[in-house]
Short mmCIF file of C-alpha atoms in Angstrom, two decimals:
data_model
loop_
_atom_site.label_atom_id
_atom_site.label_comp_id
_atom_site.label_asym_id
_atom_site.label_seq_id
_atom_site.Cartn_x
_atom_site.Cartn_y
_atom_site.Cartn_z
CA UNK A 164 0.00 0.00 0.00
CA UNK A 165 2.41 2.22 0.86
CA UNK A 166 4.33 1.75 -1.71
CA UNK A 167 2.53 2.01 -4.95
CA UNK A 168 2.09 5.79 -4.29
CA UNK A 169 5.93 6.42 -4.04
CA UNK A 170 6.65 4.12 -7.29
CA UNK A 171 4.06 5.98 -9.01
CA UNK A 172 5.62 9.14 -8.13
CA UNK A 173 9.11 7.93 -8.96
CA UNK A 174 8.31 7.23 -12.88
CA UNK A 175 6.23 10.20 -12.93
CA UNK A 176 9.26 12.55 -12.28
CA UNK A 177 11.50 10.29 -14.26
CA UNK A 178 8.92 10.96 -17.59
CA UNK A 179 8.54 15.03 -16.51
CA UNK A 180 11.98 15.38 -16.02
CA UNK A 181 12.44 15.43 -19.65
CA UNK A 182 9.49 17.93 -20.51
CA UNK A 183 9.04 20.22 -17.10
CA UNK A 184 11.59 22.19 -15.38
CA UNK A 185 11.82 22.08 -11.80
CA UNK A 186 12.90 25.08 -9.46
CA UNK A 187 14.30 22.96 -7.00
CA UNK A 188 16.07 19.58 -6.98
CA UNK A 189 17.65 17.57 -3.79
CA UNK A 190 19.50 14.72 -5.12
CA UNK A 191 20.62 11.85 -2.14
CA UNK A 192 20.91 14.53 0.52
CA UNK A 193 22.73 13.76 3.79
CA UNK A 194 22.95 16.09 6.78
CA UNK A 195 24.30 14.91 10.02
CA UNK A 196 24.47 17.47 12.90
CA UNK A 197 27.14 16.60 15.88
CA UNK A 198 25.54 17.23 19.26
CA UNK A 199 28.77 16.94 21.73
CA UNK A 200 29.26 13.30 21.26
CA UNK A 201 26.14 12.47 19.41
CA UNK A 202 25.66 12.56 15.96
CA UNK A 203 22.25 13.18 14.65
CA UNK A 204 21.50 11.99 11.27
CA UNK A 205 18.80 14.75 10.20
CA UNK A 206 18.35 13.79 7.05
CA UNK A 207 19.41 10.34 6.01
CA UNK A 208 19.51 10.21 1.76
CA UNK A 209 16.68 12.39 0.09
CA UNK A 210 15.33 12.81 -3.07
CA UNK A 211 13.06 15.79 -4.12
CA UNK A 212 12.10 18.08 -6.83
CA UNK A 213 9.45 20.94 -6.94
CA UNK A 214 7.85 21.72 -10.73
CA UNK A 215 8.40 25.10 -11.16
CA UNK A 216 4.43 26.13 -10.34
CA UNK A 217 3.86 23.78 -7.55
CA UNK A 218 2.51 24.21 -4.46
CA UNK A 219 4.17 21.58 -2.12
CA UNK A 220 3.94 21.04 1.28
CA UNK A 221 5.89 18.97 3.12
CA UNK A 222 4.35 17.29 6.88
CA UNK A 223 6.43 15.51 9.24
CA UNK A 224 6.47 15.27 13.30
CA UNK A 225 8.82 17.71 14.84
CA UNK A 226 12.29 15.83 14.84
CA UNK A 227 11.71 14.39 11.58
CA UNK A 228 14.24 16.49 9.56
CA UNK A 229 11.81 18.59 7.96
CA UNK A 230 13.43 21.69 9.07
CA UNK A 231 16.32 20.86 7.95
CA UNK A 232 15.21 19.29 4.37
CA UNK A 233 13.73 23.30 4.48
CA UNK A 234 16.64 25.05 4.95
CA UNK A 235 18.68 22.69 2.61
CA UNK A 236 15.95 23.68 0.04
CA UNK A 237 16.19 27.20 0.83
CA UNK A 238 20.02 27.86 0.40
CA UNK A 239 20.27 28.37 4.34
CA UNK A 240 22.33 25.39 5.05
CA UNK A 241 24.43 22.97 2.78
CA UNK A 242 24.12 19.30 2.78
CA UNK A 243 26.97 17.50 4.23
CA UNK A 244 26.24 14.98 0.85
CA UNK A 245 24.10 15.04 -2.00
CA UNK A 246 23.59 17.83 -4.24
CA UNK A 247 20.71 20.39 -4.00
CA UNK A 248 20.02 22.55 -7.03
CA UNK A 249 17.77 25.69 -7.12
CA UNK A 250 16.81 26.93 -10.68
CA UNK A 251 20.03 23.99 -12.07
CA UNK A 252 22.08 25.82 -9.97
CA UNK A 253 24.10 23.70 -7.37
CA UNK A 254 24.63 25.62 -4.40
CA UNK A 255 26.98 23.86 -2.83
CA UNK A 256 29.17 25.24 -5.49
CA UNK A 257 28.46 28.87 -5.11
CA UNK A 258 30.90 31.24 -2.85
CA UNK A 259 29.35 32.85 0.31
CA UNK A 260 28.20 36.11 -2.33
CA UNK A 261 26.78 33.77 -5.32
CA UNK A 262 24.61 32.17 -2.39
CA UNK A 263 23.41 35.49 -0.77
CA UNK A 264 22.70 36.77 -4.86
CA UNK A 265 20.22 33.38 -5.08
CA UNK A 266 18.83 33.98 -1.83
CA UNK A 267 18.02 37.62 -2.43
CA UNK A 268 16.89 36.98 -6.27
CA UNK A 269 15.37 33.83 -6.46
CA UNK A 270 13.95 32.62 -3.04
CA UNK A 271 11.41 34.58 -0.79
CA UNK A 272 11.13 33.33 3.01
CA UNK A 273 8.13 33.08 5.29
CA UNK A 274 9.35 32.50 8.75
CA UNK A 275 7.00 31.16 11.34
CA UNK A 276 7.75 34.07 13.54
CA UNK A 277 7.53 36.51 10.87
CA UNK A 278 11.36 37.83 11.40
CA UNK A 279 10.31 41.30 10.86
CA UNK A 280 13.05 43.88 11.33
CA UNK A 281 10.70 45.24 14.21
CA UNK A 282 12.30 48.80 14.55
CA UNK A 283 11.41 49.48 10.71
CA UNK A 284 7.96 50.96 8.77
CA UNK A 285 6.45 48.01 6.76
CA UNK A 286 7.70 50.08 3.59
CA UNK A 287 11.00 49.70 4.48
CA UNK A 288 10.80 46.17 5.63
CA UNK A 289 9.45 45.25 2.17
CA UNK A 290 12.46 48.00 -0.19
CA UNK A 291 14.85 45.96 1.97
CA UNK A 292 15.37 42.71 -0.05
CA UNK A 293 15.17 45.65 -3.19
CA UNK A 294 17.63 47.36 -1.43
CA UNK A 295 20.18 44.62 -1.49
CA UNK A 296 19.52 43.67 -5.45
CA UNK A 297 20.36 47.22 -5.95
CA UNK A 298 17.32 49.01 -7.25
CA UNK A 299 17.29 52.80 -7.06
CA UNK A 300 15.09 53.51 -3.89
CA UNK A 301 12.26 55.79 -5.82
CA UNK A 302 11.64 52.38 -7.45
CA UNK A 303 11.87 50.45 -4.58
CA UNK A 304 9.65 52.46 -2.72
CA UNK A 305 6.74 52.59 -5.79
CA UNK A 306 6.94 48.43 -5.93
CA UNK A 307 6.90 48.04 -2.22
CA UNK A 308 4.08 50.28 -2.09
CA UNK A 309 2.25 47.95 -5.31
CA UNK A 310 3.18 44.60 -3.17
CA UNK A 311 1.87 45.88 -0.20
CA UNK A 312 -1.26 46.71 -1.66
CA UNK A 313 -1.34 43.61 -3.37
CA UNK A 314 -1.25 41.41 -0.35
CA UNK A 315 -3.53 43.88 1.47
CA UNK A 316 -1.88 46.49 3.43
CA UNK A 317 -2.44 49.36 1.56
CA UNK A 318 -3.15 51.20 4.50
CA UNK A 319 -0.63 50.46 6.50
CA UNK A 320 2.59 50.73 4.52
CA UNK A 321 3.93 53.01 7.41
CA UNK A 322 2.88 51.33 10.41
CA UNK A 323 5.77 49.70 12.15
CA UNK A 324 5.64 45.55 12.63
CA UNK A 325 4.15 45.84 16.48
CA UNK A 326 1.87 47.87 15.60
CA UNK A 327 0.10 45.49 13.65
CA UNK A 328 -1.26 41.72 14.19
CA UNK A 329 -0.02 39.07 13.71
CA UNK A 330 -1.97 38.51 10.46
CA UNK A 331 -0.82 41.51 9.01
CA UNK A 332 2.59 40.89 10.13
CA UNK A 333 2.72 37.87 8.21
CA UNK A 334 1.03 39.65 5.25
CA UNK A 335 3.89 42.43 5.74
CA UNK A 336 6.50 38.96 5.33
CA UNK A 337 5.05 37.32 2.43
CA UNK A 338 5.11 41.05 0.65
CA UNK A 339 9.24 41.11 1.87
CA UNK A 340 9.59 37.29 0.28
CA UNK A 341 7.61 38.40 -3.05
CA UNK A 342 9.83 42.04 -3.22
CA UNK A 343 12.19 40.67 -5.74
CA UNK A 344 9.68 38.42 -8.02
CA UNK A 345 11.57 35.21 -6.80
CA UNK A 346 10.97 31.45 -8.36
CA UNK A 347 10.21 30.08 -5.00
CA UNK A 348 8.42 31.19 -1.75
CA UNK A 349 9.90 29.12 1.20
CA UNK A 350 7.33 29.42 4.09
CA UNK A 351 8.06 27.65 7.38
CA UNK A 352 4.93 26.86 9.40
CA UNK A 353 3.82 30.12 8.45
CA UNK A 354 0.38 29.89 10.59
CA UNK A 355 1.52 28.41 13.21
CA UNK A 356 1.18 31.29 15.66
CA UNK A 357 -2.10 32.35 13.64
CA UNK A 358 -5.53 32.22 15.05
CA UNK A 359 -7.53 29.36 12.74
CA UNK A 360 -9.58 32.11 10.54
CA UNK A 361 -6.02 34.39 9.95
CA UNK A 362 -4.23 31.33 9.06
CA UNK A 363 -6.76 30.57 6.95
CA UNK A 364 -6.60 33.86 5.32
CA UNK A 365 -2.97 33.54 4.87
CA UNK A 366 -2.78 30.38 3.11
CA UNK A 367 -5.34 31.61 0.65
CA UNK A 368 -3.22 34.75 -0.05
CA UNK A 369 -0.56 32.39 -0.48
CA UNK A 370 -1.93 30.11 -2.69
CA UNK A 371 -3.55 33.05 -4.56
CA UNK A 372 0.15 34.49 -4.85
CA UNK A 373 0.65 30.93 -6.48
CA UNK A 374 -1.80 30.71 -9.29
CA UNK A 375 -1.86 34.54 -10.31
CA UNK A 376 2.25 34.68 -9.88
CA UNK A 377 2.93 31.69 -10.98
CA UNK A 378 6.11 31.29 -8.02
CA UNK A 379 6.68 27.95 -6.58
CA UNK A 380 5.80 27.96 -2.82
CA UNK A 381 7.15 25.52 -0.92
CA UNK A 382 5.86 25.29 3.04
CA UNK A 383 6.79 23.33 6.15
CA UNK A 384 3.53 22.88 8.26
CA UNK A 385 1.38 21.21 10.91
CA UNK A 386 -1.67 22.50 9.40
CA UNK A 387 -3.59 20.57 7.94
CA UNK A 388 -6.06 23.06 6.27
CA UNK A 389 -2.59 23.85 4.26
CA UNK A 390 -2.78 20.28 2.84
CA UNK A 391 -6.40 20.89 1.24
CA UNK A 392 -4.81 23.80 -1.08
CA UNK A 393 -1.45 21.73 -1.95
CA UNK A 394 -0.92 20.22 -5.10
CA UNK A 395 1.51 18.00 -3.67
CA UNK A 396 2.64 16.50 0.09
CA UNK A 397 5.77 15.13 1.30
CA UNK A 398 5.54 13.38 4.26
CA UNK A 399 8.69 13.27 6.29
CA UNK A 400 9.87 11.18 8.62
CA UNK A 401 13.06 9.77 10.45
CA UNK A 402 14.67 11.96 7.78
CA UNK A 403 13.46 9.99 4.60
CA UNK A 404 10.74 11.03 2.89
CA UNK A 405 8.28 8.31 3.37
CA UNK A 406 6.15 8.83 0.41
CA UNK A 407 4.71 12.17 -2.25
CA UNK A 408 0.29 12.05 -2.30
CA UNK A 409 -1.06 14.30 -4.29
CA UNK A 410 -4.63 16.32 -3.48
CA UNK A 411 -6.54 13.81 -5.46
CA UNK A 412 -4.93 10.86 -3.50
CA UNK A 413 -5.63 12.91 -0.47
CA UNK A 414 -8.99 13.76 -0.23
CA UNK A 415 -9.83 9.74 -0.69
CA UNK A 416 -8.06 8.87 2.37
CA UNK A 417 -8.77 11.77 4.71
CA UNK A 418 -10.39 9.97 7.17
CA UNK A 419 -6.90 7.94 7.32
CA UNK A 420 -4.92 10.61 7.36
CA UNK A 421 -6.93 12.63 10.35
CA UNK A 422 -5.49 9.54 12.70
CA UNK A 423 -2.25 9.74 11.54
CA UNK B 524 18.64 28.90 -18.15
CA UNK B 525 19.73 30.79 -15.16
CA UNK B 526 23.11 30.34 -15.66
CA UNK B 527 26.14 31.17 -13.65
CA UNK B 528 26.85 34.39 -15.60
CA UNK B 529 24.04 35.89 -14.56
CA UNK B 530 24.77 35.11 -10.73
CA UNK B 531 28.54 36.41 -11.62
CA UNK B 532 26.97 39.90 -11.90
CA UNK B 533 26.81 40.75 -7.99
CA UNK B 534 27.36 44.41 -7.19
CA UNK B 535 27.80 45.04 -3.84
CA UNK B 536 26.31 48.22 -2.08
CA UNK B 537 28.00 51.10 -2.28
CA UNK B 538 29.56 52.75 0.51
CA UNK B 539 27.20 55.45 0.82
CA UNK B 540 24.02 53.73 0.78
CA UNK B 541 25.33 51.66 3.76
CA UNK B 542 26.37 54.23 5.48
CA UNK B 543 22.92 56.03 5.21
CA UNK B 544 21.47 52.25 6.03
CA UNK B 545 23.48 52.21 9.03
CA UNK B 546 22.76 56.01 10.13
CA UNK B 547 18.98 54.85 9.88
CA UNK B 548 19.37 52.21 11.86
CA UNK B 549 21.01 53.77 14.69
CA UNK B 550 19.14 56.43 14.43
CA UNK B 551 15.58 54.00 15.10
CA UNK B 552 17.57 52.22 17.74
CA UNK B 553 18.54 55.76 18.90
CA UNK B 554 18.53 54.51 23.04
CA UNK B 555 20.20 51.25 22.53
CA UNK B 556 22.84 53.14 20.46
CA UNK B 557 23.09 55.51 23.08
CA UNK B 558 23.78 53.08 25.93
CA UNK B 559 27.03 52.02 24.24
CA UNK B 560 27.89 55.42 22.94
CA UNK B 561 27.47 56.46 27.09
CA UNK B 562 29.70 53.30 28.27
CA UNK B 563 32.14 54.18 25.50
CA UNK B 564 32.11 57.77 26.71
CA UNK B 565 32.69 57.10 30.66
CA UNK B 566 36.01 54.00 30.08
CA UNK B 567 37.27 57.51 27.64
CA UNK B 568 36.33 60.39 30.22
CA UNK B 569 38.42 58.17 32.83
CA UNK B 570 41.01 57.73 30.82
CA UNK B 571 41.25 61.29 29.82
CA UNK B 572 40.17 62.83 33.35
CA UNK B 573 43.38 60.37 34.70
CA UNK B 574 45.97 61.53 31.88
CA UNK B 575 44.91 65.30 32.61
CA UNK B 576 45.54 64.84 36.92
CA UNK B 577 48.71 63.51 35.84
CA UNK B 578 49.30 66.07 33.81
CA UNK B 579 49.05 68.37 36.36
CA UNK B 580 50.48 66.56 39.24
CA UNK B 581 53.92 66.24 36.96
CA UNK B 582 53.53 69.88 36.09
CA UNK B 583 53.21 71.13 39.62
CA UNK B 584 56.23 69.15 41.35
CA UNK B 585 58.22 70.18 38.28
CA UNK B 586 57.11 74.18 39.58
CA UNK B 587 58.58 73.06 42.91
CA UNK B 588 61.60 70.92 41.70
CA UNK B 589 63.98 73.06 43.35
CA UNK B 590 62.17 72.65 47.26
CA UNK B 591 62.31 68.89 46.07
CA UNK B 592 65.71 69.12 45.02
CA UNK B 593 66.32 70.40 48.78
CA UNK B 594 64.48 68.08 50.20
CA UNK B 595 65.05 64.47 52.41
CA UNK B 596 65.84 61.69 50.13
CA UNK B 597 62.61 60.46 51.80
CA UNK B 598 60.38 63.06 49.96
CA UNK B 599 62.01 62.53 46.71
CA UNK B 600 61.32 58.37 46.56
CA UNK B 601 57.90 59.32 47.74
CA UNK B 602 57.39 61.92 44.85
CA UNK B 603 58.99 58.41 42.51
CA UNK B 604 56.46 56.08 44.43
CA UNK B 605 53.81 58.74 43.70
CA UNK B 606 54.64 58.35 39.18
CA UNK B 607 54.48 54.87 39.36
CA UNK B 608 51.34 54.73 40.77
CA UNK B 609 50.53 57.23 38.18
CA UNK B 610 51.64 54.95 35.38
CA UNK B 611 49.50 52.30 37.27
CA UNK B 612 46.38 54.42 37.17
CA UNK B 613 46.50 55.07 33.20
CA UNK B 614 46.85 51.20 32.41
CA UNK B 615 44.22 50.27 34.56
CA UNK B 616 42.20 53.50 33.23
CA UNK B 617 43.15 51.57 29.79
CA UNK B 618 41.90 47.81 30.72
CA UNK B 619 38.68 49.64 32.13
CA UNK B 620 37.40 51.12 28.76
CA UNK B 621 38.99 48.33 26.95
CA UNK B 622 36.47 45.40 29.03
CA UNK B 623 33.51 48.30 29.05
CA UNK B 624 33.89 49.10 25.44
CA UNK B 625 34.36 45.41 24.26
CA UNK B 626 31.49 44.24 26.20
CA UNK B 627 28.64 47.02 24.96
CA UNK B 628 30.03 46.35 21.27
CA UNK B 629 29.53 42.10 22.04
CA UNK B 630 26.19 43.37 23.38
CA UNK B 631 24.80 45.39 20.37
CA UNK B 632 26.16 42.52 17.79
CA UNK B 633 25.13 39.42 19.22
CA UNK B 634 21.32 40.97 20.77
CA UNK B 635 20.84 41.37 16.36
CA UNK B 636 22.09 37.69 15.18
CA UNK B 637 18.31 37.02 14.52
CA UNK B 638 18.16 40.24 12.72
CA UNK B 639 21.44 39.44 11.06
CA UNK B 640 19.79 36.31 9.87
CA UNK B 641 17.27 37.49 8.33
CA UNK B 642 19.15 39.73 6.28
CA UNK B 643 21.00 37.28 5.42
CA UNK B 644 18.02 35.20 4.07
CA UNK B 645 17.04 38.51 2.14
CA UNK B 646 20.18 38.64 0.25
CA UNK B 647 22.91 40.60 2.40
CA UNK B 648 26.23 39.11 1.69
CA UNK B 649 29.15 38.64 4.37
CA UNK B 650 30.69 42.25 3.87
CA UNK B 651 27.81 44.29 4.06
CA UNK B 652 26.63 42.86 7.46
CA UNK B 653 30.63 43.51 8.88
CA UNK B 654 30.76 46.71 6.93
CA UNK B 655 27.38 47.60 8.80
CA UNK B 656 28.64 46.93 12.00
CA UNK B 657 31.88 48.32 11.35
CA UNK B 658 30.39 51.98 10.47
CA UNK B 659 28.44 51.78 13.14
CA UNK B 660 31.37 51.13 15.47
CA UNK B 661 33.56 53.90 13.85
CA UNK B 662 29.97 56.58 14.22
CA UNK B 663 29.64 55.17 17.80
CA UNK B 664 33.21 55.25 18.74
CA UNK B 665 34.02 58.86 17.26
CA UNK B 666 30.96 60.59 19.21
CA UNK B 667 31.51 58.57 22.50
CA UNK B 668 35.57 59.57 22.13
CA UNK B 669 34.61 62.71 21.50
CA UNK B 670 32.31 63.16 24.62
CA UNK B 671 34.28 60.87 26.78
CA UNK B 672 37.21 63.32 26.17
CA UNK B 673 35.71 66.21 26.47
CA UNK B 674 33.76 65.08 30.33
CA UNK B 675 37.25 63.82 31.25
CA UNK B 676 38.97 66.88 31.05
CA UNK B 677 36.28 68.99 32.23
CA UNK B 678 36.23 67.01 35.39
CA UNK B 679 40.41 67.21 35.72
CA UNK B 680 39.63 71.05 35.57
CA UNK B 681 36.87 71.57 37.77
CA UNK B 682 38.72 68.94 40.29
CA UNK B 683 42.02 70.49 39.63
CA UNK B 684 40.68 74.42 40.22
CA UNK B 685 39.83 72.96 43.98
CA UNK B 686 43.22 71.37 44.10
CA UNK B 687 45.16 74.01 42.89
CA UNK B 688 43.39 77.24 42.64
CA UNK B 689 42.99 79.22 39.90
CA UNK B 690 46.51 78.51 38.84
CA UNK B 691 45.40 75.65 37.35
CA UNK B 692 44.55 77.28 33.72
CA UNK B 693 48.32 78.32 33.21
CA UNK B 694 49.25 74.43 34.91
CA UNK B 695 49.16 72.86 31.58
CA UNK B 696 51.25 73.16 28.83
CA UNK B 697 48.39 73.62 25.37
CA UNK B 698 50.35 70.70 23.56
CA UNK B 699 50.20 68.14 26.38
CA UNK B 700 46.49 69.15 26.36
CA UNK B 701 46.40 68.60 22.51
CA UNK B 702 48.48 65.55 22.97
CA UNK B 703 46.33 63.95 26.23
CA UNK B 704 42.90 64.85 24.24
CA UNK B 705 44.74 63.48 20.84
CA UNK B 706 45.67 60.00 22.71
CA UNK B 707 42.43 59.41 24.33
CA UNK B 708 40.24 60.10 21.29
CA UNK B 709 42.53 57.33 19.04
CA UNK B 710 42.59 54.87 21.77
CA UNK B 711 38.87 55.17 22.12
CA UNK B 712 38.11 55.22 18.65
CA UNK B 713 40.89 52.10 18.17
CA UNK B 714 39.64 50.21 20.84
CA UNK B 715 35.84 50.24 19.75
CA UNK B 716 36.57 49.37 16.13
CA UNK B 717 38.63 46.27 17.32
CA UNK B 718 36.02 45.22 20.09
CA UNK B 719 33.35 45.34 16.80
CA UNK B 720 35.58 43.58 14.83
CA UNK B 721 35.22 40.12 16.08
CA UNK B 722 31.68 39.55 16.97
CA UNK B 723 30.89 41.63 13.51
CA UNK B 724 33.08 39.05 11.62
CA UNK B 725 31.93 35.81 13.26
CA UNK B 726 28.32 37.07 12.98
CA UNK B 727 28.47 37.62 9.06
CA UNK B 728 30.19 34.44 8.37
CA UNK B 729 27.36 33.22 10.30
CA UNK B 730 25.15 30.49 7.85
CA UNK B 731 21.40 32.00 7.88
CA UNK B 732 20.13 29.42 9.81
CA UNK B 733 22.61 29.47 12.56
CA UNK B 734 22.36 33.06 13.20
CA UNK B 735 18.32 32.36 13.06
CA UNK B 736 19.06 29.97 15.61
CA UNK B 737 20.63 31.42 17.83
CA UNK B 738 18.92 32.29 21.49
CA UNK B 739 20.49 34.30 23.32
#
């Protein structure tokens, strides 16, 4: 049972990998972390690719290595083996300035905690990703001001992060991830300190971002309302990916899956 | 597609834009800056305040050289005793502003490793964060020099006018001034670049997710 899914999967990507081009690619992935003594095996040999498009979540118990199959994805950490490309680009072979170019061009980050520089107007939060591609600030400023509206904040573009809740906080993030158009949005848990109705209302945004922008959004979550809008779910565990489902697959077994 | 060439094109900021990035940001974190500007200020006013009593000390047994020169032997190794205690005072006056200084710079860089981070997830390569802090250091350091020196001799003066009456004004030679107000600016502005200097490098060699990471 649990198998067929993951076969079917496998020849799938073998047969797109000829026709569709994926934004990211993990290829055998190791990570081991050394805890005084210990060694922790985080991620033990993955495999994973995201169509450029797709909306993929990825679920896992806390301790499973989904972090840290996150931040491989992301460009935040390197694999100790294994190759991770974003956009064909292996990162492990970029220099400490080619990484921070892909990180400021082609990924976006959610963070769970929103990571907002606090002391800073929404406005400037959102020009400071522009800032560090080098656009001229008049520009900066007139697209900041467009993504803020977009994601709904028009009216607060110069209210200051505590100022606002933690809805719009989050809104006030996924506007900073979007500043530079990237390929990918990497949010991790990204309602997890959301009420149910803002979370709600951010993973709509987000998956509205998705269709109408066409970037690849990639989350880590708990929630499992995030699952109904994903086109795909990794499930994680003991650092292996135990098997892909896709909606379709999903919604059959959701009584299944509510146990799990 | 995206091929390397296009990642070769990476222009780092220019200088001026982080200078105005760091001006904004101490200016919004105006208290916090102000707290290591002050401890800057007092290790630099003790420093200068103890260079400027020496100053006159020296002066004023040189004025009465020839009643020491007449005096016991006794009076003369106490006068001795008296300079190396002297010399004592300004290295200790040294180490003081060198642990204050060192510890409010550690402070203000590692309280901002999640905000380092996160700037690093946004794109900020390695120099720009130690550039950041850097400028910030050298801003930080010049004003708190500046003030430090300034209280410090004030403070010799105002002590120095009960010690001494008014004679005090004519006590000091105007280069030893220049030179006690020129030595206590550089070693404060010195000693606050260098105490930036390591936290500000570790912290922007810092991978994203450790510096996210971190709990302080």
């Amino acid at each position: 049972m649990k198998q067929s899914p993951e076969k079917k999967e496998t020849a799938e990507q073998a047969e797109a990998s000829l026709s569709t081009n994926y934004v990211v690619r993990a290829i055998g992935v190791k990570k081991v972390y050394t805890m005084g003594a210990e060694k922790v095996h985080a991620l033990r040999g993955v495999d994973f690719a995201v169509r450029r498009g797709e909306y993929i979540s990825i679920m896992g118990p806390s301790g499973s290595g989904k972090s840290t199959l996150f931040n491989m994805i992301g460009g935040l950490d390197k694999p100790n083996e294994g190759q991770v490309y974003i956009d064909e680009v292996d990162i492990a072979a970029l220099n400490p300035v080619e990484l921070a170019w892909l990180r400021c061009h082609k990924v976006g980050y959610i963070f769970q905690t929103y990571n907002l520089i606090t002391v800073a107007t929404a406005l400037d939060n959102v020009m400071l990703p522009m800032t560090f591609a080098g656009m001229q600030q008049a520009d900066a400023q007139d697209k900041a001001i467009k993504i803020l509206e977009r994601v709904g904040l028009g009216e607060r573009v110069l209210h200051k992060p505590l100022q606002m809740s933690g809805g719009q906080q989050q809104r006030v993030a996924i506007a900073r991830a979007l500043a530079n158009s990237p390929s990918i949005i990497l949010a991790d848990e990204p309602t997890a300190n959301l009420d149910k109705k803002t979370g709600l209302q951010i993973i709509n945004l987000l998956k509205e971002l998705n269709m109408t922008e066409g970037v690849s959004i990639i989350t880590a979550t708990h929630d499992h309302k995030m699952l109904d809008i994903s086109d795909r779910i990794a499930w994680v565990r003991d650092g292996q990916i135990e098997k892909f489902q896709k909606r379709s697959e999903l919604e059959i077994k959701e009584g299944e899956m509510h146990v799990q | 597609m995206k091929t390397e060439n296009e990642i070769m094109e990476i222009e780092s900021l220019p200088l001026g834009k982080i200078i105005s990035i760091t001006c904004k940001g101490i200016k919004i974190r105006i208290w916090r800056s102000l707290i290591v500007v002050s401890g800057i200020v007092l290790a630099i006013a003790f420093l200068s305040y103890i260079l400027c009593s020496d100053g006159f000390a020296q002066n004023v047994s040189k004025a009465a050289g020839s009643i020491v020169e007449q005096g016991s032997p006794e009076k003369i190794q106490e006068l001795k005793d008296q300079r190396v205690q002297t010399y004592w005072m300004v290295g200790l006056a040294i180490l003081i502003s060198f642990v204050g200084i060192v510890n409010a710079m550690l402070m203000s860089v590692t309280e901002r490793f999640r905000e380092i981070g996160t700037m690093k997830c946004l794109g900020a390569i390695d120099s720009f964060v130690l550039k950041m802090f850097l400028i910030e250091s050298v801003i930080e350091g010049v004003i708190g020099a500046l003030l430090g020196v300034l209280a410090g001799i004030l403070i010799a003066y105002v002590e120095g006018v009960f010690t001494y009456g008014s004679g005090v004004w004519s006590l000091l030679p105007l280069a030893w001034l220049l030179g006690v107000v020129a030595f206590s600016f550089v070693t404060g502005v010195i000693i606050t670049v260098v105490a930036a200097l390591y936290p500000a490098r570790e912290a922007s060699k810092m991978m994203p997710v450790v510096a996210l990471r971190a709990e302080l």
